[in-house]
PDB file of C-alpha atoms in Angstrom:
ATOM      1  CA  MET A1171     113.856 -73.588 -20.272  1.00 35.00           C
ATOM      2  CA  PRO A1172     113.146 -70.501 -20.177  1.00 38.00           C
ATOM      3  CA  THR A1173     113.526 -67.951 -23.237  1.00 37.00           C
ATOM      4  CA  GLN A1174     114.179 -64.449 -23.834  1.00 37.00           C
ATOM      5  CA  SER A1175     110.827 -63.545 -22.512  1.00 37.00           C
ATOM      6  CA  GLY A1176     110.856 -65.279 -19.873  1.00 39.00           C
ATOM      7  CA  VAL A1177     107.786 -68.373 -20.557  1.00 38.00           C
ATOM      8  CA  SER A1178     109.176 -71.780 -20.186  1.00 36.00           C
ATOM      9  CA  HIS A1179     108.783 -74.385 -23.293  1.00 35.00           C
ATOM     10  CA  GLU A1180     109.330 -77.312 -21.613  1.00 39.00           C
ATOM     11  CA  ILE A1181     105.719 -78.823 -21.373  1.00 36.00           C
ATOM     12  CA  HIS A1182     105.012 -78.062 -25.172  1.00 36.00           C
ATOM     13  CA  SER A1183     105.189 -81.650 -25.545  1.00 44.00           C
ATOM     14  CA  ARG A1184     101.292 -81.270 -24.968  1.00 62.00           C
ATOM     15  CA  HIS A1185     100.122 -78.401 -26.779  1.00 83.00           C
ATOM     16  CA  ASN A1186      98.607 -78.741 -30.077  1.00 93.00           C
ATOM     17  CA  VAL A1187      97.764 -75.951 -32.016  1.00 97.00           C
ATOM     18  CA  LEU A1188      95.115 -75.420 -35.305  1.00 98.00           C
ATOM     19  CA  VAL A1189      96.680 -72.440 -37.392  1.00 98.00           C
ATOM     20  CA  VAL A1190      93.903 -71.446 -39.695  1.00 98.00           C
ATOM     21  CA  ASP A1191      94.680 -68.408 -42.227  1.00 97.00           C
ATOM     22  CA  ASP A1192      94.088 -68.179 -46.249  1.00 97.00           C
ATOM     23  CA  TYR A1193      97.521 -66.825 -46.314  1.00 96.00           C
ATOM     24  CA  THR A1194      99.958 -69.389 -46.814  1.00 97.00           C
ATOM     25  CA  ASP A1195     103.233 -67.366 -45.926  1.00 95.00           C
ATOM     26  CA  THR A1196     101.375 -66.240 -42.766  1.00 95.00           C
ATOM     27  CA  ARG A1197     100.194 -69.663 -42.312  1.00 97.00           C
ATOM     28  CA  GLU A1198     103.682 -71.602 -42.458  1.00 97.00           C
ATOM     29  CA  ALA A1199     105.562 -68.908 -40.733  1.00 96.00           C
ATOM     30  CA  ILE A1200     103.235 -69.766 -37.569  1.00 96.00           C
ATOM     31  CA  VAL A1201     103.195 -73.165 -37.906  1.00 97.00           C
ATOM     32  CA  THR A1202     107.002 -73.393 -38.315  1.00 96.00           C
ATOM     33  CA  LEU A1203     107.523 -71.557 -35.660  1.00 95.00           C
ATOM     34  CA  LEU A1204     105.764 -72.672 -33.080  1.00 95.00           C
ATOM     35  CA  GLN A1205     106.667 -76.357 -34.222  1.00 94.00           C
ATOM     36  CA  ALA A1206     110.338 -75.235 -33.842  1.00 93.00           C
ATOM     37  CA  MET A1207     109.070 -74.266 -30.191  1.00 91.00           C
ATOM     38  CA  GLY A1208     108.082 -77.873 -30.074  1.00 90.00           C
ATOM     39  CA  PHE A1209     104.379 -77.906 -30.247  1.00 92.00           C
ATOM     40  CA  ASP A1210     102.423 -80.282 -32.411  1.00 94.00           C
ATOM     41  CA  VAL A1211     100.679 -77.541 -35.520  1.00 96.00           C
ATOM     42  CA  VAL A1212      98.428 -78.314 -37.869  1.00 97.00           C
ATOM     43  CA  GLY A1213      97.235 -75.717 -40.461  1.00 98.00           C
ATOM     44  CA  ALA A1214      94.132 -74.942 -42.346  1.00 98.00           C
ATOM     45  CA  ALA A1215      94.182 -72.981 -45.327  1.00 98.00           C
ATOM     46  CA  SER A1216      90.334 -72.122 -44.723  1.00 98.00           C
ATOM     47  CA  GLY A1217      87.305 -72.023 -42.303  1.00 97.00           C
ATOM     48  CA  PRO A1218      85.351 -75.275 -43.792  1.00 97.00           C
ATOM     49  CA  GLU A1219      88.690 -76.843 -43.622  1.00 97.00           C
ATOM     50  CA  ALA A1220      89.632 -76.126 -39.856  1.00 97.00           C
ATOM     51  CA  LEU A1221      85.703 -77.341 -39.456  1.00 96.00           C
ATOM     52  CA  ASP A1222      86.227 -80.665 -40.997  1.00 95.00           C
ATOM     53  CA  MET A1223      89.307 -80.819 -38.911  1.00 96.00           C
ATOM     54  CA  LEU A1224      87.440 -80.427 -35.697  1.00 95.00           C
ATOM     55  CA  GLN A1225      84.275 -82.690 -36.895  1.00 91.00           C
ATOM     56  CA  ALA A1226      86.884 -85.421 -37.915  1.00 92.00           C
ATOM     57  CA  GLY A1227      87.821 -85.480 -33.733  1.00 91.00           C
ATOM     58  CA  LEU A1228      90.827 -82.805 -34.006  1.00 93.00           C
ATOM     59  CA  ARG A1229      90.870 -81.006 -30.448  1.00 93.00           C
ATOM     60  CA  PRO A1230      93.641 -78.779 -30.345  1.00 95.00           C
ATOM     61  CA  CYS A1231      94.146 -76.761 -27.010  1.00 94.00           C
ATOM     62  CA  VAL A1232      93.846 -73.613 -29.361  1.00 96.00           C
ATOM     63  CA  ILE A1233      93.148 -72.346 -32.499  1.00 98.00           C
ATOM     64  CA  LEU A1234      94.856 -69.556 -33.867  1.00 98.00           C
ATOM     65  CA  LEU A1235      92.208 -67.875 -36.567  1.00 98.00           C
ATOM     66  CA  ASP A1236      92.385 -65.182 -39.229  1.00 98.00           C
ATOM     67  CA  VAL A1237      89.751 -63.252 -39.610  1.00 97.00           C
ATOM     68  CA  ARG A1238      89.741 -62.051 -43.049  1.00 95.00           C
ATOM     69  CA  MET A1239      89.402 -65.062 -45.073  1.00 96.00           C
ATOM     70  CA  PRO A1240      87.496 -65.752 -48.278  1.00 94.00           C
ATOM     71  CA  GLY A1241      84.274 -68.374 -48.555  1.00 94.00           C
ATOM     72  CA  MET A1242      83.487 -68.311 -44.731  1.00 96.00           C
ATOM     73  CA  ASP A1243      85.958 -65.989 -42.134  1.00 97.00           C
ATOM     74  CA  GLY A1244      86.737 -66.450 -39.337  1.00 97.00           C
ATOM     75  CA  TRP A1245      83.578 -65.022 -37.593  1.00 97.00           C
ATOM     76  CA  THR A1246      82.269 -67.383 -39.118  1.00 97.00           C
ATOM     77  CA  VAL A1247      84.135 -70.542 -38.346  1.00 97.00           C
ATOM     78  CA  TRP A1248      83.499 -68.819 -34.634  1.00 97.00           C
ATOM     79  CA  GLU A1249      79.700 -69.361 -35.065  1.00 95.00           C
ATOM     80  CA  ARG A1250      79.805 -72.223 -36.306  1.00 95.00           C
ATOM     81  CA  MET A1251      81.684 -73.630 -33.338  1.00 94.00           C
ATOM     82  CA  LYS A1252      80.036 -72.152 -30.990  1.00 91.00           C
ATOM     83  CA  ALA A1253      76.819 -74.094 -31.661  1.00 89.00           C
ATOM     84  CA  HIS A1254      78.677 -77.386 -30.288  1.00 87.00           C
ATOM     85  CA  PRO A1255      79.929 -77.593 -26.732  1.00 88.00           C
ATOM     86  CA  GLU A1256      82.268 -79.886 -27.015  1.00 86.00           C
ATOM     87  CA  VAL A1257      84.120 -77.397 -29.457  1.00 90.00           C
ATOM     88  CA  VAL A1258      83.277 -74.298 -27.970  1.00 90.00           C
ATOM     89  CA  LYS A1259      85.867 -74.973 -24.828  1.00 91.00           C
ATOM     90  CA  THR A1260      88.661 -74.925 -26.960  1.00 94.00           C
ATOM     91  CA  PRO A1261      90.600 -71.269 -27.071  1.00 95.00           C
ATOM     92  CA  VAL A1262      90.328 -69.142 -29.934  1.00 97.00           C
ATOM     93  CA  VAL A1263      92.881 -66.251 -30.392  1.00 97.00           C
ATOM     94  CA  ILE A1264      91.891 -63.816 -33.077  1.00 97.00           C
ATOM     95  CA  LEU A1265      94.196 -62.853 -35.989  1.00 96.00           C
ATOM     96  CA  SER A1266      93.443 -59.838 -37.740  1.00 96.00           C
ATOM     97  CA  GLY A1267      94.934 -56.919 -39.606  1.00 94.00           C
ATOM     98  CA  ASP A1268      92.324 -54.600 -38.124  1.00 95.00           C
ATOM     99  CA  VAL A1269      92.797 -53.527 -34.717  1.00 95.00           C
ATOM    100  CA  ALA A1270      88.763 -52.884 -34.548  1.00 94.00           C
ATOM    101  CA  ASP A1271      88.401 -56.639 -34.282  1.00 96.00           C
ATOM    102  CA  ASP A1272      89.739 -56.587 -31.011  1.00 96.00           C
ATOM    103  CA  ALA A1273      86.222 -54.821 -29.874  1.00 95.00           C
ATOM    104  CA  ARG A1274      84.427 -57.304 -31.437  1.00 95.00           C
ATOM    105  CA  ALA A1275      86.400 -60.621 -30.482  1.00 96.00           C
ATOM    106  CA  LYS A1276      85.890 -59.652 -27.072  1.00 94.00           C
ATOM    107  CA  LYS A1277      82.346 -59.001 -27.767  1.00 95.00           C
ATOM    108  CA  VAL A1278      81.448 -62.322 -28.982  1.00 94.00           C
ATOM    109  CA  GLY A1279      83.609 -64.371 -26.687  1.00 92.00           C
ATOM    110  CA  ILE A1280      86.561 -64.524 -28.253  1.00 95.00           C
ATOM    111  CA  ARG A1281      89.901 -65.361 -25.698  1.00 93.00           C
ATOM    112  CA  GLU A1282      92.399 -63.184 -27.132  1.00 96.00           C
ATOM    113  CA  PHE A1283      93.147 -60.750 -30.415  1.00 97.00           C
ATOM    114  CA  LEU A1284      96.385 -60.696 -31.736  1.00 97.00           C
ATOM    115  CA  LEU A1285      97.185 -57.931 -34.260  1.00 95.00           C
ATOM    116  CA  LYS A1286      99.150 -58.849 -37.743  1.00 93.00           C
ATOM    117  CA  PRO A1287     101.665 -58.313 -38.319  1.00 92.00           C
ATOM    118  CA  ILE A1288     101.840 -60.752 -35.589  1.00 89.00           C
ATOM    119  CA  ASP A1289     105.262 -60.933 -33.771  1.00 91.00           C
ATOM    120  CA  GLY A1290     106.646 -64.708 -33.124  1.00 93.00           C
ATOM    121  CA  PRO A1291     107.276 -64.344 -29.244  1.00 94.00           C
ATOM    122  CA  ASP A1292     103.632 -62.696 -28.769  1.00 95.00           C
ATOM    123  CA  VAL A1293     101.475 -66.062 -30.858  1.00 96.00           C
ATOM    124  CA  VAL A1294     104.201 -68.371 -28.509  1.00 94.00           C
ATOM    125  CA  ALA A1295     102.942 -66.540 -25.199  1.00 94.00           C
ATOM    126  CA  ALA A1296      99.642 -67.009 -25.943  1.00 95.00           C
ATOM    127  CA  VAL A1297      99.566 -70.322 -27.005  1.00 95.00           C
ATOM    128  CA  ASP A1298     101.132 -71.039 -23.766  1.00 92.00           C
ATOM    129  CA  ARG A1299      98.000 -68.944 -22.056  1.00 92.00           C
ATOM    130  CA  HIS A1300      95.737 -71.141 -23.466  1.00 92.00           C
ATOM    131  CA  CYS A1301      97.021 -74.538 -23.608  1.00 88.00           C
ATOM    132  CA  GLU A1302      98.100 -74.532 -19.934  1.00 69.00           C
ATOM    133  CA  ARG A1303      95.020 -73.492 -19.203  1.00 47.00           C
ATOM    134  CA  GLN A1304      93.177 -76.504 -20.933  1.00 43.00           C
ATOM    135  CA  ARG A1305      91.856 -79.436 -19.808  1.00 39.00           C
ATOM    136  CA  ALA A1306      91.657 -82.325 -21.361  1.00 39.00           C
ATOM    137  CA  PRO A1307      89.543 -82.427 -24.618  1.00 40.00           C
ATOM    138  CA  ALA A1308      86.032 -83.361 -24.892  1.00 35.00           C
ATOM    139  CA  GLN A1309      85.008 -86.431 -27.118  1.00 37.00           C
ATOM    140  CA  PHE A1310      83.164 -85.557 -30.401  1.00 35.00           C
ATOM    141  CA  THR A1311      79.620 -86.546 -30.254  1.00 38.00           C
ATOM    142  CA  ALA A1312      78.657 -89.049 -32.768  1.00 40.00           C
ATOM    143  CA  GLY A1313      76.184 -87.387 -35.492  1.00 44.00           C
ATOM    144  CA  SER A1314      77.475 -83.619 -34.603  1.00 43.00           C
ATOM    145  CA  THR A1315      78.205 -81.454 -37.603  1.00 46.00           C
ATOM    146  CA  LEU A1316      80.596 -78.145 -37.812  1.00 48.00           C
ATOM    147  CA  ARG A1317      79.143 -77.117 -41.450  1.00 48.00           C
ATOM    148  CA  ALA A1318      75.422 -76.346 -41.595  1.00 44.00           C
TER     149      ALA A1318
END
């Protein structure tokens, strides 16, 4: 069924999204929006928490990743993901309030950049774009670690 933006949401039952943002209100707003659209969504409050979820076998079709987080920022999370062939296949959409992060995201191989504050239809459209392209998730290789 098409929405106002013209994007069809009939296939969302296969969309599994990981939202990584240390700011609770932002993370919960994105999770709530995507769940209302029919996505399966899990949130992580930090980079280490997200990496632990991936280590445990979570294979989302897309990761929405905040850049500015205490402890481990989004860039470090991406670097850790890139070291693992099974995990790096997952499309990542960087979320940032700094427009300069767009150029850096492109330079390091991030699939997409969304500027905060994020518009709901833009988030849904980004998930649709990346999840529709995603093939079956790879299995995590025993003994691999994401957190060095």
